[in-house]
Short mmCIF file of C-alpha atoms in Angstrom, two decimals:
data_model
loop_
_atom_site.label_atom_id
_atom_site.label_comp_id
_atom_site.label_asym_id
_atom_site.label_seq_id
_atom_site.Cartn_x
_atom_site.Cartn_y
_atom_site.Cartn_z
CA MET A 10 93.30 90.28 108.53
CA MET A 11 94.62 93.24 108.66
CA HIS A 12 98.17 93.13 110.21
CA ASP A 13 99.37 96.11 112.78
CA VAL A 14 103.08 95.95 111.09
CA ALA A 15 104.44 94.31 108.82
CA VAL A 16 108.04 93.41 107.81
CA LEU A 17 109.12 93.31 103.67
CA GLY A 18 112.57 91.70 103.80
CA GLY A 19 114.12 89.44 106.72
CA GLY A 20 117.54 89.97 107.01
CA PRO A 21 119.02 90.50 110.95
CA ALA A 22 116.74 93.85 110.43
CA GLY A 23 114.17 92.31 109.38
CA MET A 24 114.09 89.43 111.83
CA ALA A 25 114.97 91.78 114.46
CA ALA A 26 112.34 94.26 113.86
CA THR A 27 109.83 91.41 113.71
CA THR A 28 110.51 90.21 116.88
CA GLU A 29 110.30 93.36 118.73
CA VAL A 30 107.46 94.67 117.65
CA ALA A 31 105.45 91.12 117.94
CA ARG A 32 107.18 91.09 121.26
CA GLY A 33 105.55 94.59 122.02
CA GLY A 34 101.41 92.85 121.29
CA ALA A 35 101.51 93.90 117.96
CA ARG A 36 100.04 91.51 114.52
CA ALA A 37 103.10 92.04 112.60
CA VAL A 38 103.41 90.13 109.61
CA LEU A 39 107.56 89.57 107.90
CA LEU A 40 107.24 88.46 104.39
CA GLU A 41 111.19 86.76 102.90
CA GLU A 42 111.51 86.06 99.61
CA ALA A 43 114.19 83.84 100.80
CA PRO A 44 113.62 80.08 102.00
CA VAL A 45 114.31 80.64 105.40
CA PRO A 46 115.27 84.11 107.04
CA GLY A 47 118.54 85.34 107.55
CA GLY A 48 119.38 87.32 104.84
CA GLN A 49 123.16 87.75 103.32
CA VAL A 50 124.71 87.39 105.60
CA TYR A 51 123.06 85.21 108.18
CA ARG A 52 121.67 82.68 105.43
CA ALA A 53 120.35 79.80 106.06
CA LEU A 54 121.56 76.44 105.07
CA PRO A 55 119.06 74.36 102.77
CA VAL A 56 117.50 71.43 104.70
CA GLY A 57 120.07 68.95 104.24
CA PHE A 58 123.04 70.71 104.25
CA ALA A 59 125.57 71.21 106.67
CA ALA A 60 128.42 73.62 107.32
CA LYS A 61 130.70 74.24 110.29
CA PRO A 62 129.01 76.80 112.82
CA ASP A 63 131.04 80.14 112.24
CA ALA A 64 130.54 83.11 113.74
CA ASP A 65 127.35 84.89 111.49
CA ARG A 66 125.52 81.11 111.47
CA ARG A 67 125.74 81.75 114.84
CA ALA A 68 124.29 84.84 115.30
CA GLY A 69 122.14 84.31 112.72
CA ASP A 70 120.45 81.27 114.16
CA ALA A 71 120.03 83.82 117.58
CA LEU A 72 117.92 85.94 115.27
CA ARG A 73 116.20 83.10 113.58
CA VAL A 74 114.98 81.81 117.04
CA ALA A 75 113.86 84.59 118.83
CA LEU A 76 112.12 85.14 115.73
CA SER A 77 110.44 81.76 116.36
CA ALA A 78 109.63 82.64 119.62
CA SER A 79 107.62 85.46 118.86
CA GLY A 80 104.46 84.47 117.61
CA ALA A 81 105.04 86.48 115.08
CA GLU A 82 103.29 85.16 110.86
CA VAL A 83 106.40 84.89 108.83
CA ARG A 84 105.25 84.12 105.10
CA SER A 85 108.56 82.77 103.17
CA GLY A 86 109.84 82.13 99.93
CA CYS A 87 107.26 84.76 99.15
CA ARG A 88 108.22 87.30 95.92
CA VAL A 89 106.87 90.53 96.80
CA TRP A 90 106.26 91.98 93.44
CA GLY A 91 103.88 95.16 94.21
CA LEU A 92 103.57 98.16 96.94
CA GLY A 93 100.40 99.80 97.21
CA GLY A 94 98.36 101.99 100.09
CA GLY A 95 100.35 104.81 102.27
CA PRO A 96 100.46 107.76 99.66
CA LEU A 97 99.90 105.57 96.51
CA VAL A 98 96.39 105.67 96.45
CA PRO A 99 93.69 107.65 94.16
CA GLN A 100 94.41 111.01 93.78
CA GLY A 101 92.58 113.67 96.80
CA GLU A 102 91.60 109.92 98.73
CA SER A 103 93.36 109.75 102.42
CA PRO A 104 96.01 107.70 102.73
CA ALA A 105 95.03 104.23 103.43
CA PRO A 106 96.97 100.98 105.03
CA PHE A 107 99.56 99.68 103.49
CA THR A 108 99.52 97.16 100.78
CA LEU A 109 101.88 93.73 99.48
CA SER A 110 100.98 92.34 96.89
CA ALA A 111 103.03 88.76 96.36
CA LEU A 112 103.15 84.97 95.36
CA SER A 113 103.61 82.23 97.98
CA PRO A 114 106.32 79.91 96.69
CA ASP A 115 103.59 77.63 94.96
CA GLY A 116 102.71 80.92 92.44
CA THR A 117 99.36 81.71 93.82
CA PRO A 118 98.74 85.23 94.66
CA PHE A 119 98.00 86.98 97.83
CA THR A 120 97.69 89.72 99.64
CA VAL A 121 98.71 91.40 102.98
CA THR A 122 97.00 94.76 104.54
CA ALA A 123 98.79 96.05 107.65
CA ARG A 124 98.66 100.00 109.15
CA ALA A 125 102.59 100.55 109.35
CA LEU A 126 104.63 99.35 107.47
CA ILE A 127 109.13 98.87 107.87
CA LEU A 128 110.70 98.10 104.42
CA CYS A 129 114.35 96.29 105.02
CA CYS A 130 115.33 95.48 101.88
CA GLY A 131 119.02 95.56 102.05
CA THR A 132 121.34 96.34 99.84
CA HIS A 133 122.38 94.59 95.81
CA GLU A 134 126.35 94.51 94.24
CA ARG A 135 127.82 97.31 93.02
CA ILE A 136 130.28 96.02 89.82
CA ILE A 137 132.10 99.08 87.57
CA PRO A 138 131.77 97.49 84.31
CA PHE A 139 135.14 96.25 82.88
CA PRO A 140 135.46 95.14 79.22
CA GLY A 141 135.13 91.15 79.47
CA TRP A 142 132.64 91.31 82.79
CA THR A 143 129.65 89.49 80.87
CA LEU A 144 131.86 86.30 80.25
CA PRO A 145 130.37 82.86 81.80
CA GLY A 146 132.97 82.10 85.00
CA VAL A 147 132.79 86.37 86.12
CA ILE A 148 129.94 86.23 89.16
CA GLY A 149 129.17 89.02 91.74
CA LEU A 150 131.10 89.21 95.28
CA ALA A 151 127.64 88.38 96.37
CA ALA A 152 127.21 85.13 94.28
CA ALA A 153 130.46 83.56 95.61
CA THR A 154 129.36 84.23 98.59
CA ILE A 155 125.63 82.33 98.02
CA LEU A 156 127.61 79.67 96.89
CA LEU A 157 129.84 79.37 99.57
CA LYS A 158 127.86 79.99 102.71
CA ALA A 159 124.56 78.00 101.66
CA GLN A 160 125.55 74.92 98.77
CA GLY A 161 128.91 74.40 99.91
CA VAL A 162 130.51 75.47 96.81
CA LEU A 163 133.86 76.57 94.86
CA PRO A 164 133.33 79.18 92.39
CA GLY A 165 135.77 77.67 90.59
CA ARG A 166 139.42 75.85 90.69
CA ARG A 167 141.50 79.01 90.02
CA VAL A 168 139.45 82.12 91.25
CA VAL A 169 140.39 85.74 91.30
CA VAL A 170 138.45 87.89 93.68
CA ALA A 171 138.58 91.50 93.03
CA GLY A 172 137.06 94.79 94.36
CA ALA A 173 136.35 96.62 97.53
CA GLY A 174 135.25 96.53 100.97
CA PRO A 175 135.77 93.50 102.87
CA LEU A 176 133.88 91.36 101.45
CA LEU A 177 136.50 91.56 98.82
CA TYR A 178 138.85 89.46 101.85
CA ALA A 179 135.88 87.52 103.53
CA VAL A 180 135.03 85.25 99.83
CA ALA A 181 138.82 85.02 99.48
CA ALA A 182 139.19 83.32 103.12
CA LYS A 183 136.21 81.11 102.16
CA ILE A 184 137.42 80.01 99.50
CA LEU A 185 140.32 79.08 101.16
CA ALA A 186 138.97 76.99 103.77
CA GLY A 187 136.67 75.01 101.63
CA GLY A 188 139.39 73.65 100.11
CA GLY A 189 140.56 76.31 97.00
CA ARG A 190 142.36 77.74 94.89
CA LEU A 191 142.99 81.69 94.70
CA ALA A 192 145.54 82.84 91.82
CA ALA A 193 144.81 86.47 93.11
CA VAL A 194 143.29 88.83 95.45
CA VAL A 195 142.69 92.41 93.46
CA ASP A 196 142.21 95.30 96.17
CA ALA A 197 140.91 98.90 95.09
CA ALA A 198 141.94 100.11 98.19
CA THR A 199 145.12 101.44 99.24
CA THR A 200 146.92 99.89 102.05
CA GLY A 201 147.37 103.50 103.71
CA GLU A 202 143.29 103.59 103.55
CA TRP A 203 142.80 100.37 105.91
CA LEU A 204 145.41 101.84 108.27
CA ARG A 205 143.21 104.48 108.27
CA SER A 206 140.20 102.70 108.94
CA LEU A 207 141.55 101.37 112.15
CA PRO A 208 140.06 103.66 114.33
CA ALA A 209 136.37 103.19 113.29
CA LEU A 210 137.15 99.22 113.40
CA SER A 211 138.37 98.92 116.52
CA ALA A 212 134.17 100.10 118.01
CA ARG A 213 134.59 96.55 117.24
CA PRO A 214 137.51 94.75 117.87
CA ASP A 215 135.37 91.41 117.06
CA LEU A 216 135.10 91.94 113.83
CA LEU A 217 138.49 94.38 112.85
CA ALA A 218 139.90 90.68 114.55
CA ARG A 219 137.85 87.96 111.99
CA GLY A 220 139.42 90.88 109.25
CA MET A 221 143.05 90.86 110.50
CA ALA A 222 142.48 87.15 110.23
CA TRP A 223 141.15 86.30 106.68
CA ARG A 224 144.65 88.64 105.74
CA ALA A 225 147.05 86.66 107.77
CA ARG A 226 145.15 84.00 106.17
CA LEU A 227 145.70 84.81 102.74
CA VAL A 228 149.51 85.42 103.84
CA ALA A 229 150.20 82.17 105.34
CA SER A 230 148.40 80.60 101.72
CA GLY A 231 151.27 82.88 99.86
CA VAL A 232 148.40 84.25 97.56
CA PRO A 233 149.98 86.92 95.95
CA VAL A 234 147.12 90.20 97.39
CA PHE A 235 147.80 93.23 94.78
CA SER A 236 146.39 96.39 96.45
CA ALA A 237 145.64 99.73 94.89
CA SER A 238 145.52 97.85 92.02
CA ARG A 239 142.17 97.32 89.89
CA ILE A 240 140.34 94.46 86.90
CA VAL A 241 141.39 96.20 83.32
CA ALA A 242 139.83 93.39 81.34
CA ALA A 243 138.55 89.38 81.11
CA GLU A 244 139.63 87.04 78.66
CA GLY A 245 137.89 83.71 76.90
CA GLU A 246 136.08 82.06 74.23
CA ASP A 247 133.47 80.72 76.15
CA GLN A 248 134.45 81.76 79.43
CA VAL A 249 136.67 83.70 81.19
CA ALA A 250 140.19 82.51 80.97
CA ARG A 251 142.23 84.65 82.68
CA VAL A 252 142.28 88.62 83.21
CA ARG A 253 144.66 91.36 82.83
CA ILE A 254 145.12 93.59 86.27
CA ALA A 255 146.56 97.06 87.01
CA SER A 256 148.82 97.47 89.51
CA GLY A 257 151.63 99.89 89.94
CA GLY A 258 151.36 101.34 86.84
CA SER A 259 151.84 98.38 84.79
CA GLU A 260 149.26 95.87 83.24
CA ARG A 261 150.15 92.16 83.78
CA ALA A 262 147.97 88.74 82.54
CA ILE A 263 146.74 85.82 85.51
CA ASP A 264 145.05 82.66 84.69
CA THR A 265 141.89 81.61 86.19
CA ASP A 266 138.89 79.67 85.55
CA ALA A 267 136.73 82.35 87.86
CA LEU A 268 136.67 85.75 88.88
CA CYS A 269 134.69 87.09 91.97
CA VAL A 270 134.31 91.04 91.70
CA GLY A 271 132.60 93.22 93.73
CA HIS A 272 132.85 97.63 94.18
CA GLY A 273 130.86 97.70 97.30
CA LEU A 274 127.28 97.25 97.98
CA VAL A 275 124.40 99.87 97.27
CA PRO A 276 121.73 100.41 99.20
CA ALA A 277 118.20 98.95 97.34
CA THR A 278 115.22 101.85 97.65
CA GLU A 279 113.19 100.49 95.19
CA ALA A 280 110.41 100.29 97.25
CA THR A 281 110.59 103.74 98.47
CA ARG A 282 111.26 105.14 95.59
CA SER A 283 107.37 103.21 95.11
CA PHE A 284 106.63 105.75 97.96
CA ARG A 285 107.41 108.59 96.67
CA ALA A 286 109.94 108.82 100.33
CA THR A 287 112.41 111.74 100.30
CA HIS A 288 116.24 110.46 99.35
CA ALA A 289 119.37 111.79 99.47
CA HIS A 290 122.55 110.89 97.79
CA ARG A 291 125.04 109.82 99.92
CA PRO A 292 127.83 108.11 99.01
CA GLU A 293 130.03 107.45 101.54
CA MET A 294 126.63 105.56 102.74
CA GLY A 295 126.60 104.02 99.50
CA GLY A 296 124.77 106.00 96.83
CA TRP A 297 120.93 107.26 97.02
CA VAL A 298 119.48 107.13 100.65
CA PRO A 299 116.02 107.46 102.41
CA VAL A 300 116.17 110.26 104.13
CA LEU A 301 115.63 108.64 108.14
CA ASP A 302 114.92 110.61 111.11
CA ALA A 303 116.75 109.34 115.08
CA GLY A 304 113.68 106.86 114.92
CA GLN A 305 114.55 105.03 111.58
CA ARG A 306 111.05 106.75 109.82
CA THR A 307 110.79 108.04 106.23
CA SER A 308 109.20 111.16 105.08
CA ILE A 309 105.90 109.25 104.55
CA PRO A 310 103.76 108.53 108.05
CA PHE A 311 104.32 104.82 109.26
CA LEU A 312 106.24 104.19 106.62
CA TYR A 313 110.48 102.46 108.05
CA VAL A 314 113.23 101.48 107.07
CA ALA A 315 115.98 99.73 108.85
CA GLY A 316 118.96 97.87 107.48
CA ASP A 317 121.04 98.76 105.18
CA GLY A 318 118.00 99.75 102.86
CA GLY A 319 118.21 103.32 104.97
CA GLY A 320 122.43 103.13 104.36
CA VAL A 321 125.41 100.53 104.22
CA ARG A 322 126.10 99.86 107.34
CA GLY A 323 126.70 96.59 108.07
CA ALA A 324 124.76 93.28 109.13
CA ALA A 325 126.95 93.72 113.23
CA ALA A 326 124.43 97.52 113.24
CA ALA A 327 121.25 95.74 111.19
CA PRO A 328 119.63 94.23 113.98
CA GLY A 329 119.71 97.77 115.83
CA THR A 330 118.31 99.72 113.07
CA GLY A 331 115.51 96.72 113.11
CA ARG A 332 114.06 97.17 116.43
CA ILE A 333 114.80 101.20 116.37
CA ALA A 334 112.33 100.79 113.52
CA ALA A 335 109.43 98.47 115.06
CA LEU A 336 109.82 100.44 118.70
CA SER A 337 108.86 103.90 116.30
CA ALA A 338 106.15 101.31 114.94
CA LEU A 339 104.70 101.04 118.18
CA GLY A 340 104.93 103.93 119.36
CA ASP A 341 103.18 105.80 116.44
CA LEU A 342 100.39 103.46 116.59
CA LYS A 343 100.24 104.06 120.11
CA MET A 344 100.73 100.86 121.34
CA GLY A 345 103.14 98.82 123.76
CA GLY A 346 103.42 102.01 126.21
CA ASP A 347 106.42 104.44 126.52
CA HIS A 348 108.91 103.23 124.61
CA ALA A 349 112.10 106.46 124.81
CA ALA A 350 114.60 104.21 127.32
CA ARG A 351 114.62 101.26 125.10
CA GLN A 352 114.62 103.52 122.16
CA ALA A 353 118.40 105.60 123.36
CA SER A 354 119.45 101.44 124.62
CA GLU A 355 119.51 100.71 121.28
CA ALA A 356 120.83 103.70 119.68
CA ALA A 357 123.54 103.97 121.80
CA ALA A 358 124.51 100.43 120.78
CA LEU A 359 123.42 101.13 116.85
CA ALA A 360 126.27 104.39 117.80
CA ARG A 361 129.35 102.02 118.32
CA ALA A 362 128.12 99.22 115.62
CA GLY A 363 127.24 102.02 113.39
CA ARG A 364 131.22 103.88 113.43
CA ALA A 365 132.79 100.29 112.38
CA GLY A 366 129.93 99.67 109.43
CA GLY A 367 130.38 103.56 108.17
CA ALA A 368 134.53 102.87 107.62
CA MET A 369 133.44 100.10 105.54
CA ALA A 370 131.11 101.77 103.84
CA ARG A 371 132.98 104.57 102.75
CA MET A 372 136.42 102.28 101.58
CA MET A 373 133.00 100.38 99.29
CA ALA A 374 131.55 104.04 97.84
CA LEU A 375 131.97 104.54 94.66
CA ARG A 376 135.44 104.90 92.84
CA PRO A 377 135.36 107.52 89.99
CA ALA A 378 138.41 106.28 88.49
CA LEU A 379 137.09 102.98 87.82
CA ILE A 380 134.63 105.11 85.49
CA ASP A 381 137.06 106.93 84.04
CA VAL A 382 139.46 104.62 82.92
CA MET A 383 135.91 102.57 80.92
CA PRO A 384 136.57 101.84 77.44
CA ALA A 385 133.81 103.41 75.19
CA ASP A 386 133.20 100.01 74.15
CA THR A 387 132.12 97.93 77.62
CA ILE A 388 128.60 97.37 77.93
CA VAL A 389 126.97 98.86 81.19
CA CYS A 390 123.26 97.72 80.71
CA ARG A 391 123.75 94.15 80.12
CA CYS A 392 119.89 93.32 80.17
CA GLU A 393 119.69 95.66 77.30
CA GLY A 394 123.07 95.65 76.24
CA VAL A 395 123.87 99.35 76.25
CA THR A 396 127.35 100.87 75.96
CA ARG A 397 129.57 103.19 77.17
CA ALA A 398 128.85 104.98 74.12
CA ALA A 399 125.34 105.11 73.62
CA ILE A 400 125.07 106.27 76.50
CA GLU A 401 127.65 109.55 75.99
CA ASP A 402 125.55 109.84 72.45
CA ALA A 403 122.35 109.93 74.45
CA ALA A 404 123.75 113.13 76.94
CA ALA A 405 125.17 115.02 73.92
CA ALA A 406 121.90 114.51 72.47
CA GLY A 407 120.31 116.29 75.52
CA SER A 408 119.80 113.37 78.33
CA ALA A 409 120.32 114.98 81.18
CA THR A 410 118.45 112.66 84.15
CA ILE A 411 118.67 108.68 84.29
CA ASN A 412 114.76 108.86 83.49
CA GLN A 413 115.25 110.11 80.42
CA LEU A 414 118.67 107.87 79.69
CA LYS A 415 116.12 104.97 80.10
CA HIS A 416 114.00 107.02 77.20
CA PHE A 417 116.59 107.45 75.15
CA THR A 418 118.68 104.00 75.01
CA ARG A 419 116.15 101.34 77.09
CA CYS A 420 119.15 101.65 80.04
CA GLY A 421 118.05 100.12 83.51
CA MET A 422 114.50 98.77 81.49
CA GLY A 423 115.87 94.70 81.31
CA PRO A 424 114.62 92.29 83.82
CA CYS A 425 116.99 93.79 86.71
CA GLN A 426 115.76 97.32 86.43
CA GLY A 427 119.11 98.83 86.85
CA ARG A 428 120.23 97.15 89.65
CA MET A 429 122.99 96.42 87.98
CA CYS A 430 124.06 99.60 85.81
CA GLY A 431 123.05 102.31 87.81
CA GLU A 432 124.71 103.62 88.72
CA ALA A 433 127.90 103.01 86.24
CA ALA A 434 125.27 105.46 84.04
CA ALA A 435 124.29 107.64 86.40
CA ALA A 436 128.04 108.37 86.40
CA ILE A 437 128.83 108.16 83.15
CA LEU A 438 125.94 111.10 82.33
CA ALA A 439 127.02 112.84 85.21
CA ALA A 440 130.50 112.72 83.70
CA ARG A 441 129.36 113.79 80.08
CA ARG A 442 126.96 116.18 81.19
CA GLY A 443 129.28 117.82 83.33
CA ILE A 444 127.42 118.55 86.43
CA GLY A 445 127.17 116.10 89.17
CA VAL A 446 125.86 112.82 90.21
CA ALA A 447 122.53 113.95 92.85
CA GLU A 448 121.53 116.69 89.65
CA VAL A 449 121.08 112.92 87.24
CA GLY A 450 118.91 111.31 90.41
CA PHE A 451 117.22 108.23 90.03
CA ALA A 452 114.75 106.67 88.04
CA THR A 453 111.25 105.96 89.63
CA GLY A 454 109.97 103.32 91.41
CA ARG A 455 107.95 101.27 89.41
CA VAL A 456 105.95 97.60 89.82
CA PRO A 457 106.94 94.62 89.59
CA LEU A 458 109.53 95.45 92.42
CA ARG A 459 110.45 92.07 91.11
CA PRO A 460 110.51 89.78 87.90
CA VAL A 461 106.99 87.59 87.84
CA PRO A 462 105.38 85.88 85.24
CA MET A 463 102.77 87.70 83.66
CA GLU A 464 99.43 85.13 84.63
CA ALA A 465 100.19 84.95 88.04
CA ILE A 466 99.37 88.89 88.05
CA LEU A 467 96.45 88.48 85.30
CA GLY A 468 95.11 85.19 86.03
CA ALA A 469 93.98 82.96 83.16
CA PHE A 470 92.33 84.89 79.93
CA ASP A 471 92.24 85.52 76.94
CA TYR A 472 91.57 87.84 73.93
CA ALA A 473 88.15 87.20 73.60
CA ASP A 474 87.61 88.60 77.24
CA ILE A 475 88.74 91.61 77.09
CA PRO A 476 86.19 94.19 76.12
CA VAL A 477 86.48 96.35 73.04
CA PRO A 478 83.98 99.52 72.72
CA ALA A 479 82.19 99.95 70.56
CA ALA A 480 83.44 103.00 67.55
CA ALA A 481 82.98 106.33 68.02
CA PRO A 482 80.44 107.65 65.68
CA ILE A 483 82.24 109.74 62.43
#
């Protein structure tokens, strides 16, 4: 069946977009990898789990209820690995409906087609490498959030939380609320940076109050908070046992059995890069982002982006971008009448939410100082074991773009497809070449978007099934 609109990604933006499309009378389908829509911030509890309701849970439940009542088709637990249609058709042919190739929860392949596509792919977290970051027991702040929110599991018995941005304090507060022990919070931001963000955060007093409550809980618990500080190294034999931090011009060691670290969020642009949409490098929005108009349209007709995948502005702003994208899609498809008034209302609300989210995104922007102090033997691409020294050697040998770096070193060619190493590698390459990060570019988007078993794509066959042409005459 041909759908009017397909939505990829079931976070707050995806749920809101799908609900709006369905309410507008269009045939809508939402494809989500998790068992239940919700995304990272509004993640739903697994079946059989119970937890005390909080603001995030209530907001997520409200979006899920509206989605369920909208009548839209929701396909959860499926992994979308391939995209086609739109501009991705054989040369000389006209644009065709969008196609999404996916695997169902039981591994069965299926394809969805739609006249329009809204991408709500969210973000992945940025971790700037340091010695020992590959040790067991070192996890990302986002991974810690999943453990705490979805499973009620503490990341360790004595935890160090480090990095930049509000997620730092959200994770720390949840560890304390879960009965865990915090050895320290290591914040890359200065006190002045946080103070300068207060005017923007005042646009969302609820979020400001929540952040202040997190910080107050740390103070009341006697947790050491080191501002303008960074992780120098994680140390241990079989797992992390201590971390060394640089703070106030000196170093100190802290014993720990878990390090939760993250240096911000990066928009997930694999899908928009696959469609060859126009992108721009905007560090204050997380890095490379698709260029969007006021209606969340990309440079590709009938392709839209909503949520943090179009620039980091936070979960509070995401539903508004989803509804605006949905209204644009309905209008472009000539469905549901005039949407101008509704879009203007959503845009006004988005501006308020986006002001606070933008301040936090700037706090999480890539910090060049963390790149500058990275030792030469630090592993940058953990999938392929590529060090900083190897990246700089490739730059000296002529590599000037991320795609060339992949050819020279295999950096970014592992299962994560450069999600973990891409930004750090680009910064190192740009610094060594003496050019801007924007000039280094980004990796070409390719399928599969997510790792999938080869047999799921190719089916059952052996070499006898492969046709071998006859040898050419001599």
